[in-house]
Coordinates of C-alpha atoms in Angstrom, one line a residue:
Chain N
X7 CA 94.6 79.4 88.9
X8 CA 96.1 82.0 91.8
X9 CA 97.3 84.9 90.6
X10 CA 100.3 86.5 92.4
X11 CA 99.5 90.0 93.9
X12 CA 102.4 92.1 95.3
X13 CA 101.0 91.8 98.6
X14 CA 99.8 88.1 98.9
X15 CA 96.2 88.3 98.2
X16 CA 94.2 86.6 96.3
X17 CA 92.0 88.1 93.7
X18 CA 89.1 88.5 95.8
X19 CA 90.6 89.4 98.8
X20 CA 89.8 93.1 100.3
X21 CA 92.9 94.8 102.3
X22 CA 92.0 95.6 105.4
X23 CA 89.4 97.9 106.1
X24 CA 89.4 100.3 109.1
X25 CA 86.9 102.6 110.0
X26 CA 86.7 105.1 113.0
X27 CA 83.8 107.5 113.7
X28 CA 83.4 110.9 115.5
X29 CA 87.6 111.6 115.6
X30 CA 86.8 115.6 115.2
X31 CA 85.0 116.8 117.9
X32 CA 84.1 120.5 116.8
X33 CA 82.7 118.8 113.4
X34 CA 79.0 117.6 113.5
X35 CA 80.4 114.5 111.8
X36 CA 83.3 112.7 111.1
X37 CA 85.1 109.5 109.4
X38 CA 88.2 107.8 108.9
X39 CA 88.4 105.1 106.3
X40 CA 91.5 103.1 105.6
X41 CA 91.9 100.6 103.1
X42 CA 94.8 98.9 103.1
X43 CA 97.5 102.0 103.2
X44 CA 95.0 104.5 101.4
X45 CA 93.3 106.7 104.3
X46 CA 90.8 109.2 103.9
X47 CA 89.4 111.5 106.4
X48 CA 85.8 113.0 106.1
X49 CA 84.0 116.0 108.3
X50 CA 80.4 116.9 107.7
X51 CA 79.1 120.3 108.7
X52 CA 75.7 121.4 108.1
X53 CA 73.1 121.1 107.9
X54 CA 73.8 125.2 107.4
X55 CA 71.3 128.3 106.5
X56 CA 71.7 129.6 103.2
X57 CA 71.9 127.9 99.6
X58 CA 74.6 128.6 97.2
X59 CA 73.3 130.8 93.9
X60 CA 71.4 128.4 91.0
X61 CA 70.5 125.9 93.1
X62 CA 67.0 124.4 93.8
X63 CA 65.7 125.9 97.2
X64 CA 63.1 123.1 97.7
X65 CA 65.7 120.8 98.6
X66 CA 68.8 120.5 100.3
X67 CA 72.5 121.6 98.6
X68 CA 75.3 119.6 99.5
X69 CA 78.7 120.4 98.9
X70 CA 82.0 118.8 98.8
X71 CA 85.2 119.9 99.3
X72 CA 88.4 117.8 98.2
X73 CA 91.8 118.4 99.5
X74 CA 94.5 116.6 98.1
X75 CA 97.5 115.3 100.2
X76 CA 100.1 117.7 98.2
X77 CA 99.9 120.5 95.5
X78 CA 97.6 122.7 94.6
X79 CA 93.5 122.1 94.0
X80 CA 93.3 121.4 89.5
X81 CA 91.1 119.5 87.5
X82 CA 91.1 115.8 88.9
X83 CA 90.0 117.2 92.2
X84 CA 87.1 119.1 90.5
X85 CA 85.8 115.9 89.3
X86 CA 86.3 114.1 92.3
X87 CA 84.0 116.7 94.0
X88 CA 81.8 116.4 91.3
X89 CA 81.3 112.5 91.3
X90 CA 81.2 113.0 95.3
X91 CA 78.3 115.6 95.1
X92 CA 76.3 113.9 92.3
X93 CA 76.7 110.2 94.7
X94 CA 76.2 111.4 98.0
X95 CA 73.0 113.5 96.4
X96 CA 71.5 110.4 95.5
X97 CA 71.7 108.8 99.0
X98 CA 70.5 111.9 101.4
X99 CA 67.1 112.6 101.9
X100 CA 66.8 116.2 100.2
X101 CA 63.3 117.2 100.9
X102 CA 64.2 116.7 104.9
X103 CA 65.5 119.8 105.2
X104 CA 65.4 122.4 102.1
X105 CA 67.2 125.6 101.7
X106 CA 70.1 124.2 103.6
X107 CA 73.4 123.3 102.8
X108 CA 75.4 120.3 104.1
X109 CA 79.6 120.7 103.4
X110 CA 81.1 117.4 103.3
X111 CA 85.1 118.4 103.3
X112 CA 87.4 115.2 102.0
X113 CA 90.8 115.1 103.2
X114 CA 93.5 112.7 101.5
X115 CA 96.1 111.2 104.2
X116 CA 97.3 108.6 102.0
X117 CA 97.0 107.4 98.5
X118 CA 97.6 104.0 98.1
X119 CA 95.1 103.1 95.6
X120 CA 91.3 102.9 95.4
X121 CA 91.3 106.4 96.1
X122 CA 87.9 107.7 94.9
X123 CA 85.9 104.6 96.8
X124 CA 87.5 104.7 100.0
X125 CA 86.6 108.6 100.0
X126 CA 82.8 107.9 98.7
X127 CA 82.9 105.5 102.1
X128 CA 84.3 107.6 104.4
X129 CA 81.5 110.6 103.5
X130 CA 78.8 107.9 103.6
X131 CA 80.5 107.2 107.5
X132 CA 80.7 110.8 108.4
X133 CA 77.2 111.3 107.3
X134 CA 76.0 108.6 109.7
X135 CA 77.8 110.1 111.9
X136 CA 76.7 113.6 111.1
X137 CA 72.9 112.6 111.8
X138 CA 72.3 113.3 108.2
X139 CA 68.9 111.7 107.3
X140 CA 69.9 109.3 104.6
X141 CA 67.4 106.6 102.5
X142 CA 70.5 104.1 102.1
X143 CA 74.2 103.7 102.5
X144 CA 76.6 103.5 99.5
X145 CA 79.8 101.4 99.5
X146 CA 81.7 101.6 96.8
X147 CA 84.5 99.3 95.2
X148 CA 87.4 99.1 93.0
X149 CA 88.0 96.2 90.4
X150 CA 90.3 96.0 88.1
X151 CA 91.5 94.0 85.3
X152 CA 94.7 92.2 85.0
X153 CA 96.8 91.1 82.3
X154 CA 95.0 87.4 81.9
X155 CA 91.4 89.3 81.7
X156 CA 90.1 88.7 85.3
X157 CA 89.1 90.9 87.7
X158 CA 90.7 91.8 90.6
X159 CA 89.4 93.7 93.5
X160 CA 90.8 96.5 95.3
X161 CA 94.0 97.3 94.0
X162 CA 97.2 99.3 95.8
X163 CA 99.0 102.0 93.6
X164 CA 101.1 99.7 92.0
X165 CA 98.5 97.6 90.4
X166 CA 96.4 100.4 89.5
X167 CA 98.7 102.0 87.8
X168 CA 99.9 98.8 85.5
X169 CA 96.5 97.2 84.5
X170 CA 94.9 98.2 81.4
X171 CA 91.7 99.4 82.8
X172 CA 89.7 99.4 86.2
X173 CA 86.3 100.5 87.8
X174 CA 85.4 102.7 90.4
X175 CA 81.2 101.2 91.5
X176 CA 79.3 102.7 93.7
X177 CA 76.3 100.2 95.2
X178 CA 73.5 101.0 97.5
X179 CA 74.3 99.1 100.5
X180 CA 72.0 95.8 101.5
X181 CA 69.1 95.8 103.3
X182 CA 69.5 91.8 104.3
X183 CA 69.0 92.7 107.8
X184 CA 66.1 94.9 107.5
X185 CA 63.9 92.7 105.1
X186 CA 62.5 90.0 106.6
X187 CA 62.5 86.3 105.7
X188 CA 60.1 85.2 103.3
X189 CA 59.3 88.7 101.9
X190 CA 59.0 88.8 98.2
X191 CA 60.5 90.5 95.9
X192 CA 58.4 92.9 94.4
X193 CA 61.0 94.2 91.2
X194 CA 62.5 91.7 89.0
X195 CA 66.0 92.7 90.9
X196 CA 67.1 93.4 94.0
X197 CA 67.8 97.2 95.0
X198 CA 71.0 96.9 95.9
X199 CA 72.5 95.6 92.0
X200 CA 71.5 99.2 90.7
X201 CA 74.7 100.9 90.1
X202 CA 74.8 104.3 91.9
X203 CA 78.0 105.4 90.1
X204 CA 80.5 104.1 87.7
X205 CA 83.6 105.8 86.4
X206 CA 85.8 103.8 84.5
X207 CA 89.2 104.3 83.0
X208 CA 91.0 102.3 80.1
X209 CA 89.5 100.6 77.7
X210 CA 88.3 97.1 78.8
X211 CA 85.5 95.0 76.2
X212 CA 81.9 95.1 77.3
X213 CA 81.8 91.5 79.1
X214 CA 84.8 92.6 81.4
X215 CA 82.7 95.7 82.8
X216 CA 80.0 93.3 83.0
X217 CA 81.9 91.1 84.8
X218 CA 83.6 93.7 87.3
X219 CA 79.5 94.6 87.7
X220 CA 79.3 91.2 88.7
X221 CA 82.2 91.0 91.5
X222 CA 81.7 94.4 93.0
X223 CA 78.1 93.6 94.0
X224 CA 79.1 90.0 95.5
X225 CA 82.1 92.3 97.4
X226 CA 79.3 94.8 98.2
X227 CA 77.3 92.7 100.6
X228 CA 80.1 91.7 102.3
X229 CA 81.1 95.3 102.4
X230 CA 77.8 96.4 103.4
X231 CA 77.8 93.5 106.8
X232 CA 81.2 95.4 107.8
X233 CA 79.6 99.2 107.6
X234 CA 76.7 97.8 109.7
X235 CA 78.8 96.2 112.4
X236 CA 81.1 99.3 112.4
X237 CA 77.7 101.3 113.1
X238 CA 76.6 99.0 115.0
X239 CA 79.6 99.1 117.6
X240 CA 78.2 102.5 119.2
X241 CA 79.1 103.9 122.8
X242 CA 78.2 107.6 123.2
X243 CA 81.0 108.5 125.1
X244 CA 83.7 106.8 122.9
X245 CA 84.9 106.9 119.3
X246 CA 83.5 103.8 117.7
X247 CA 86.6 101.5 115.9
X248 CA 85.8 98.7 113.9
X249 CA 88.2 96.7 112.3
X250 CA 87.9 93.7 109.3
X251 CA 90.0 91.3 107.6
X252 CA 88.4 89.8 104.7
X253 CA 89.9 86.3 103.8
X254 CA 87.7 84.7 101.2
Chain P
X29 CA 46.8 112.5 91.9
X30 CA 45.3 115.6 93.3
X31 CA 48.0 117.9 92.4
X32 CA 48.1 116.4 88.9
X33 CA 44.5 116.5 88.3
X34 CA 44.4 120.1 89.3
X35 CA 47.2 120.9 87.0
X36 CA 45.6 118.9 84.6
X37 CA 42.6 121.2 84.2
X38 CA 44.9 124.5 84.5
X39 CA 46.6 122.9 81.5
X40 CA 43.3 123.2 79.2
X41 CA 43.4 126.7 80.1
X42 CA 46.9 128.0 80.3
X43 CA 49.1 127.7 77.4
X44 CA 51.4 125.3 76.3
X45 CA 54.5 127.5 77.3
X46 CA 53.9 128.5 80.8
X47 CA 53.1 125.1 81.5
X48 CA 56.5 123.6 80.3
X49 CA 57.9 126.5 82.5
X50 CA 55.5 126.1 85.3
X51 CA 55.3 122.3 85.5
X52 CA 58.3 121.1 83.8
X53 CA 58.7 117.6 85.5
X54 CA 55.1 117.0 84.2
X55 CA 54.8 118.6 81.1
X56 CA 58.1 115.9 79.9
X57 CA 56.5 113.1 81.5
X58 CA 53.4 113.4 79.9
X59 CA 55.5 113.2 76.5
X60 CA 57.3 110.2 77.5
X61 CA 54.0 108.6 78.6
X62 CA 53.4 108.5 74.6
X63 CA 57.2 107.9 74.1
X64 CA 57.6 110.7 72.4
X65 CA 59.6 114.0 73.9
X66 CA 58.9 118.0 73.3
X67 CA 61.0 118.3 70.2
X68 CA 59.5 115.6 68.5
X69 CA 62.2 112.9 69.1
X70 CA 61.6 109.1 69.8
X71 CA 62.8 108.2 73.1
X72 CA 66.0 106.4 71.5
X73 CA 67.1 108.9 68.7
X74 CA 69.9 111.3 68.7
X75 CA 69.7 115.0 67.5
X76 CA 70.9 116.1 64.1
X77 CA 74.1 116.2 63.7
X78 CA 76.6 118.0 61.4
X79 CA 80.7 118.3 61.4
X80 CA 82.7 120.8 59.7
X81 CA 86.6 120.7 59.3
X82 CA 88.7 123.5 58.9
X83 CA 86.8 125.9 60.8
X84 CA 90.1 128.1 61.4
X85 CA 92.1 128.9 59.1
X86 CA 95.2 129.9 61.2
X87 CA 95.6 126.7 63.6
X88 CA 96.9 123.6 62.4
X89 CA 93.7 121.5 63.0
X90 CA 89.9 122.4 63.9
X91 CA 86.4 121.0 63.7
X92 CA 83.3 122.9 64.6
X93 CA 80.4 120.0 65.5
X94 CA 77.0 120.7 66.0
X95 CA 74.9 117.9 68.0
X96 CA 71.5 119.9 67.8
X97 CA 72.1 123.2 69.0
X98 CA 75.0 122.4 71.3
X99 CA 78.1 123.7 69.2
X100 CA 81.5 123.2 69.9
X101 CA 85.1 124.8 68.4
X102 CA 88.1 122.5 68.6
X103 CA 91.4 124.3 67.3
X104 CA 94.6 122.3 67.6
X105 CA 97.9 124.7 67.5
X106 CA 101.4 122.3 67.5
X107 CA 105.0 123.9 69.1
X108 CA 108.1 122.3 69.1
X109 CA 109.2 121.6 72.7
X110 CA 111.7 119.4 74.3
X111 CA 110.6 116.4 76.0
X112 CA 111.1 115.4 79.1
X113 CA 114.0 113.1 80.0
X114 CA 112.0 110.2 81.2
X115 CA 110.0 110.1 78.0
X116 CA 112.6 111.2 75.7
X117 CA 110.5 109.9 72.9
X118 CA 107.1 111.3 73.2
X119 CA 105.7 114.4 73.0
X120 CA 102.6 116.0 74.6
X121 CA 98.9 116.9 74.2
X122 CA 97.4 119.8 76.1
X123 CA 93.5 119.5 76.4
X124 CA 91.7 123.0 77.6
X125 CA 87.9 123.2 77.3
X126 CA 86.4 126.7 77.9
X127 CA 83.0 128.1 79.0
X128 CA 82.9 131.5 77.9
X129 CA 79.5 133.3 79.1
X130 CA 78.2 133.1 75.3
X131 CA 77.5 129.5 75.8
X132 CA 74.6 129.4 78.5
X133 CA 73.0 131.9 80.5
X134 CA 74.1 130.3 83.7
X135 CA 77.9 130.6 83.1
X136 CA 78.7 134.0 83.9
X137 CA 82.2 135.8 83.3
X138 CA 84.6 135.4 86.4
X139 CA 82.8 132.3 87.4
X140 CA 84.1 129.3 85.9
X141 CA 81.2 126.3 85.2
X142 CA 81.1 123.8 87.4
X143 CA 81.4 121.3 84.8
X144 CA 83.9 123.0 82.7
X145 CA 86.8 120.9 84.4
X146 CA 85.1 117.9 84.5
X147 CA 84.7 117.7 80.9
X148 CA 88.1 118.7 80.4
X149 CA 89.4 116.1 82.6
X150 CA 87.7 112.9 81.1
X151 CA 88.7 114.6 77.7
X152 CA 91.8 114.2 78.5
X153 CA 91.7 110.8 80.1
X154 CA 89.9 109.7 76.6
X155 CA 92.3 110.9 74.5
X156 CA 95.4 109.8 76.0
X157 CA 96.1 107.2 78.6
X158 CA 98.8 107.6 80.4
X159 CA 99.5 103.9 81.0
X160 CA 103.1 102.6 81.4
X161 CA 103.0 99.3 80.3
X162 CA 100.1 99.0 77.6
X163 CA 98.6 101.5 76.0
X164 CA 94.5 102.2 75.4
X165 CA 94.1 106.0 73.8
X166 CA 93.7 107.2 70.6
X167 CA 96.9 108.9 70.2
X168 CA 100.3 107.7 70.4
X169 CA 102.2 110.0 72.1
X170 CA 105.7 108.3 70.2
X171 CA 103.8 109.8 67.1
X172 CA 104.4 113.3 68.1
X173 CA 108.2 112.9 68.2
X174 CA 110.8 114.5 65.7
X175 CA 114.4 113.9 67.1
X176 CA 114.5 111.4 70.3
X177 CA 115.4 112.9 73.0
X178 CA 116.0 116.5 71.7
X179 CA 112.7 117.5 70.1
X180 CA 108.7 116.8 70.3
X181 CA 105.4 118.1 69.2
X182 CA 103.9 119.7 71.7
X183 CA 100.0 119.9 70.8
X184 CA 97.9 122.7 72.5
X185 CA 93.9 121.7 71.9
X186 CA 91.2 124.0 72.7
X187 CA 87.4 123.2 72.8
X188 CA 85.4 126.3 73.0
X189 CA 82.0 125.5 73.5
X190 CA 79.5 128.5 72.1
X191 CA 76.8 127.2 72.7
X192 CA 75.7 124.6 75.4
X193 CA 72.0 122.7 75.0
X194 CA 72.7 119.8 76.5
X195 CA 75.2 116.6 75.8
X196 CA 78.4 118.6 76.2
X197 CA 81.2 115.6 76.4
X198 CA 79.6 114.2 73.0
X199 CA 80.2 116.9 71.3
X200 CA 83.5 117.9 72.7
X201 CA 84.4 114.2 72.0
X202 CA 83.6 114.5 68.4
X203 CA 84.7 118.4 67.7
X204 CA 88.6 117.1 68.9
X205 CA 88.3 113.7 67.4
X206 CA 87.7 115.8 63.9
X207 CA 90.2 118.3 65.1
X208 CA 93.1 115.5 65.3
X209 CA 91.5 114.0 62.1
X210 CA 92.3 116.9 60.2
X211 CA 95.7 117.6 61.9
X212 CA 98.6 118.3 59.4
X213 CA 101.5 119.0 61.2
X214 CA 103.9 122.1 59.9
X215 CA 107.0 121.9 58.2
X216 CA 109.9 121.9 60.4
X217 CA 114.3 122.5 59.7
X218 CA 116.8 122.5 61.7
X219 CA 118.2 126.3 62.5
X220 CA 121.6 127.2 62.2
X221 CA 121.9 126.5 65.9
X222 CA 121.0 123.4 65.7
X223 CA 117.6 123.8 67.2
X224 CA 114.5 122.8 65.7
X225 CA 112.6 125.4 64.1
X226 CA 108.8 125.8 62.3
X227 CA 109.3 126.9 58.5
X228 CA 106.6 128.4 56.5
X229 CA 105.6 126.4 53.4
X230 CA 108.0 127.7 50.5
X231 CA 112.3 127.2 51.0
X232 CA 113.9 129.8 48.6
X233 CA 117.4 129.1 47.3
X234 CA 117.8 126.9 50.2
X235 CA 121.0 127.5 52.7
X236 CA 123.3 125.0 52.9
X237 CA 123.0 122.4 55.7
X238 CA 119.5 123.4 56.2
X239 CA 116.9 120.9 55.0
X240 CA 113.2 120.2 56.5
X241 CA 113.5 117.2 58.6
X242 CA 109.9 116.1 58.2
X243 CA 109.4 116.6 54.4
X244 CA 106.0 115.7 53.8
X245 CA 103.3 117.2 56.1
X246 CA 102.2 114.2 57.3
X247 CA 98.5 113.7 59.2
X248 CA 98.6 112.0 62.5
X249 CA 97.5 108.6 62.8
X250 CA 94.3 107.7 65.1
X251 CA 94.8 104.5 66.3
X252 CA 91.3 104.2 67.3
X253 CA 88.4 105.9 67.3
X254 CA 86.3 106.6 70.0
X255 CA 82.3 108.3 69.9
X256 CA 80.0 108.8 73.2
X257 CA 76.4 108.8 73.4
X258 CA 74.8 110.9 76.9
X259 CA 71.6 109.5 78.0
X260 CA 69.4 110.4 80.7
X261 CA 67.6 107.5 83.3
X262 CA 64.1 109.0 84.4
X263 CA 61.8 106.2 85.8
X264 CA 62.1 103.9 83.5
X265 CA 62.8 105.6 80.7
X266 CA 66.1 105.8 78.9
X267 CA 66.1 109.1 77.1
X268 CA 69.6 109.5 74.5
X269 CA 70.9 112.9 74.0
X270 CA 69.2 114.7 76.3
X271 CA 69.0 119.2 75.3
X272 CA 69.5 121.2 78.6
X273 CA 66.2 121.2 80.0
X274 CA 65.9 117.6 79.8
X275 CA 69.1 117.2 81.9
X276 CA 68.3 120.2 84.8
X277 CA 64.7 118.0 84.9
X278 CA 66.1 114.2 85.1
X279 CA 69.5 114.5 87.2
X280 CA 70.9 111.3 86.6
X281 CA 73.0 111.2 83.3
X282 CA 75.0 108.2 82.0
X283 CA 77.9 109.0 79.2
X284 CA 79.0 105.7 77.2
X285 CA 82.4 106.2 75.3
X286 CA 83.2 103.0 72.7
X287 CA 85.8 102.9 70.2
X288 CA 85.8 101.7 66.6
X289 CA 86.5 97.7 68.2
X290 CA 83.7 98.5 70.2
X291 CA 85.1 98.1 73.8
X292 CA 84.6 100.1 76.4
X293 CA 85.9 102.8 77.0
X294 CA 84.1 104.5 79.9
X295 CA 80.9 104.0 81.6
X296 CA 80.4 106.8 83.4
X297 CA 77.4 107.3 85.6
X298 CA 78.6 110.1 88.6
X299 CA 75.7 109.7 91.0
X300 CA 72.4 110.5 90.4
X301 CA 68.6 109.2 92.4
X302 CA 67.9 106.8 89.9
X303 CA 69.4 103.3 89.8
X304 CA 71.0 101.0 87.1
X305 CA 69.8 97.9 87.2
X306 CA 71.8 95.3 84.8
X307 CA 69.0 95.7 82.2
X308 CA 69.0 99.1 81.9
X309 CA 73.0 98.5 81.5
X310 CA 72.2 96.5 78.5

């Protein structure tokens, strides 16, 4: 059964993702992440002297900084910083370089849906790009759930703001090309099902998150093969542009 | 194990308290080595927990809940207002949730918490959803309408939280889910002008033409409830209501929201070093 998306897609089917590093050059590193029509920018700065007041000196601060397209910084930015902090914590390598802070600033070009992942990637890409000693990548993923109860991935405004509920997951990116073949497994899953964040709004019954779970890892490998080949594509003297059309 | 083994034999000599202070990380896993943490708790239980309605007697609807020592004020105060012209039928909730300095001895005046607008935000996306087509939140916002198009309830709700140990959204949660509960709206007439005015309880005489145009003080109707749970990931270990030093210790925190059908509401995990596999999800 197909469903019928605004745009064409079908229900697994990504837009198109874009992703362009190093387009600031006075910033130690920077990212441009378009999904579809939703485009984020991200600069990194830091690492910087000096920690902000209540935090930990043993390890690294990092801060974020969202800026909205239009009006005024309120609440929903708050928690956007806050769910950006608390993620991109988890992937950096604090101990590297303590009493230090990194500023990850966020701008918002466009909002076309899947706001909050396409953000969490772009940080993740200005961080490579930054040099930022990292223990994995995140790439993160929208599903959502449509009026038959199926999932559908990666929404534009539209969609997101009709269903009844959807998912923002953040997954540790895969290590398929580091591992090598034949290597067992050592914990009863894989690292890269553990769920770095989830924020989810509606109300959806307990087997529908489970099966969003389920989607947004299969979508995260294929994710995590585009992120690779984008970093992969690397000239020092030019911008590095990688493009990628999902059809599946 | 060297570090631990020397800390081991300080811990024979110093006492119990400067090592919890000293050592923190290790004092709390040597309690959950034995499943057990500092206060006493199983690794699975909740702290004591206690509700009161009615804590103020001037707003139209409060709670005071306790989860432990974490206590929260919720005081609901209603105004008439005019909707807006697209919704002509609803009116509107206002969710606020302060952090005065009383609360915590990192929150200092001048200085908002970090976490005070977080809190207030997924309050607010709990309680209502703004959804156009279906609707998923507790309250319906067509409940809170008087006359269509030319007045609504406008319902201001404040959460002041005086005294922060730990599992803050659960408590918020269940201090304005008690608040609504024991909402009664005021009696209300139509003024002279035609405008929609609040009336204290007893009419005398009664002039003519003016008659209360909600009779009964009616209580709002919940269409469905919803309660959290806050647990901490460490190792692991999945620790449930976590008190304040538990959650500066173990940084990754995981709020559940269900309501009464039990479906999800929200799974909320911002971030955090350690990773939820689908068993620990379970």
């Amino acid at each position: 059964m197909e469903v019928d998306r605004a745009d064409g897609r079908t229900r697994n089917q990504l837009r198109s993702l874009a992703c362009t590093r190093g387009t600031l050059n006075r910033a130690h590193g920077s990212a441009t992440w378009s999904q579809g029509e939703t485009k984020v920018f991200a600069a990194v700065f830091g690492p910087k002297a000096g920690m902000k007041k209540n935090e930990n000196p043993e390890k690294a601060c990092i801060e974020v900084i969202w800026k909205p397209k239009t009006g005024q910084i309120g609440k929903p930015e708050k928690e956007y910083e806050m769910i950006l902090k608390t993620t991109l914590q988890s992937i950096c390598l604090l101990t590297v370089n303590p009493n230090t802070t990194t500023s990850i600033i966020v701008q918002v070009v466009n909002d076309d849906g899947a706001l909050l992942p396409c953000a969490i990637n772009a940080a993740c890409a200005a961080l490579v790009d930054a040099g930022i000693p990292l223990k994995h990548l995140a790439v993160a993923i929208c599903c959502c759930l449509a009026d038959g109860g199926y999932v559908i991935l990666d929404p534009c405004k539209l969609e997101e703001q009709r269903t009844k509920a959807f998912a923002y997951l953040v997954f540790p990116n895969s290590l398929a090309s580091v591992r090598r073949k034949g290597l067992l497994q050592v914990e009863v899953e894989p690292v890269e099902h553990g769920i770095i964040t989830s924020v989810t709004r509606g109300v959806m019954p307990v087997e529908d998150y489970l099966r969003c779970l389920e989607r947004g890892r299969a979508v995260s490998a294929k994710l995590s093969e585009f992120l690779r080949r984008s970093m992969q594509l690397q000239a020092p003297s030019e911008s590095p542009t990688a493009v990628f059309e999902t059809h599946s | 194990m060297g570090p631990m083994n020397g800390s081991g034999d300080l811990s024979s000599e110093m006492e119990v308290d400067a090592f919890r202070r000293l050592f923190p990380l290790w004092f709390h896993e040597r309690h959950l080595l034995e499943s057990i943490r500092p206060d006493g708790r199983s690794l699975g239980r909740a702290r004591d927990t206690t509700l009161a309605l009615g804590a103020v007697a001037s707003a139209d609807g409060s709670a005071l809940a306790k989860i432990g020592c974490t206590t929260m004020l919720a005081a609901i105060k209603m105004e008439v207002m005019t909707p807006t012209v697209e919704s002509p039928d609803e009116g509107c909730i206002a969710v606020e949730f302060h952090m005065p300095p009383i609360c915590s001895a990192i929150v200092r005046p001048g200085r908002p918490a970090e976490v005070a607008p977080v809190v207030s935000k997924q309050l607010s996306d709990t309680l209502l959803r703004q959804v156009v087509m279906t609707f998923s939140g507790m309250i319906d916002l067509k409940d809170l309408s008087l006359v269509s198009g030319k007045a609504a309830w406008m319902a201001y709700l404040d959460i002041y939280c005086l005294d922060a140990d730990g599992a803050l959204f659960d408590t918020a949660l269940l201090s304005a889910v008690a608040a609504f509960c024991h909402l009664k709206f005021p009696m209300v007439s139509l003024n002279d002008d035609g405008r929609v005015v609040v009336v204290s309880g007893e009419s005398k005489g009664g002039k003519s033409g003016k008659e209360a145009v909600n009779k009964e003080q009616r209580k709002l109707n919940l269409i469905s409830i919803p309660f959290s749970l806050t647990c901490t990931l460490h190792n692991n270990y999945i620790l449930a209501d976590p008190t304040a030093e538990e959650e500066s210790i173990m940084e990754t925190l995981v709020t559940v929201i269900l309501d009464s059908s039990l479906r999800l509401v929200s799974f909320y995990k911002p971030g955090g070093p350690v990773l939820a596999f689908t068993s620990a999800v379970m």
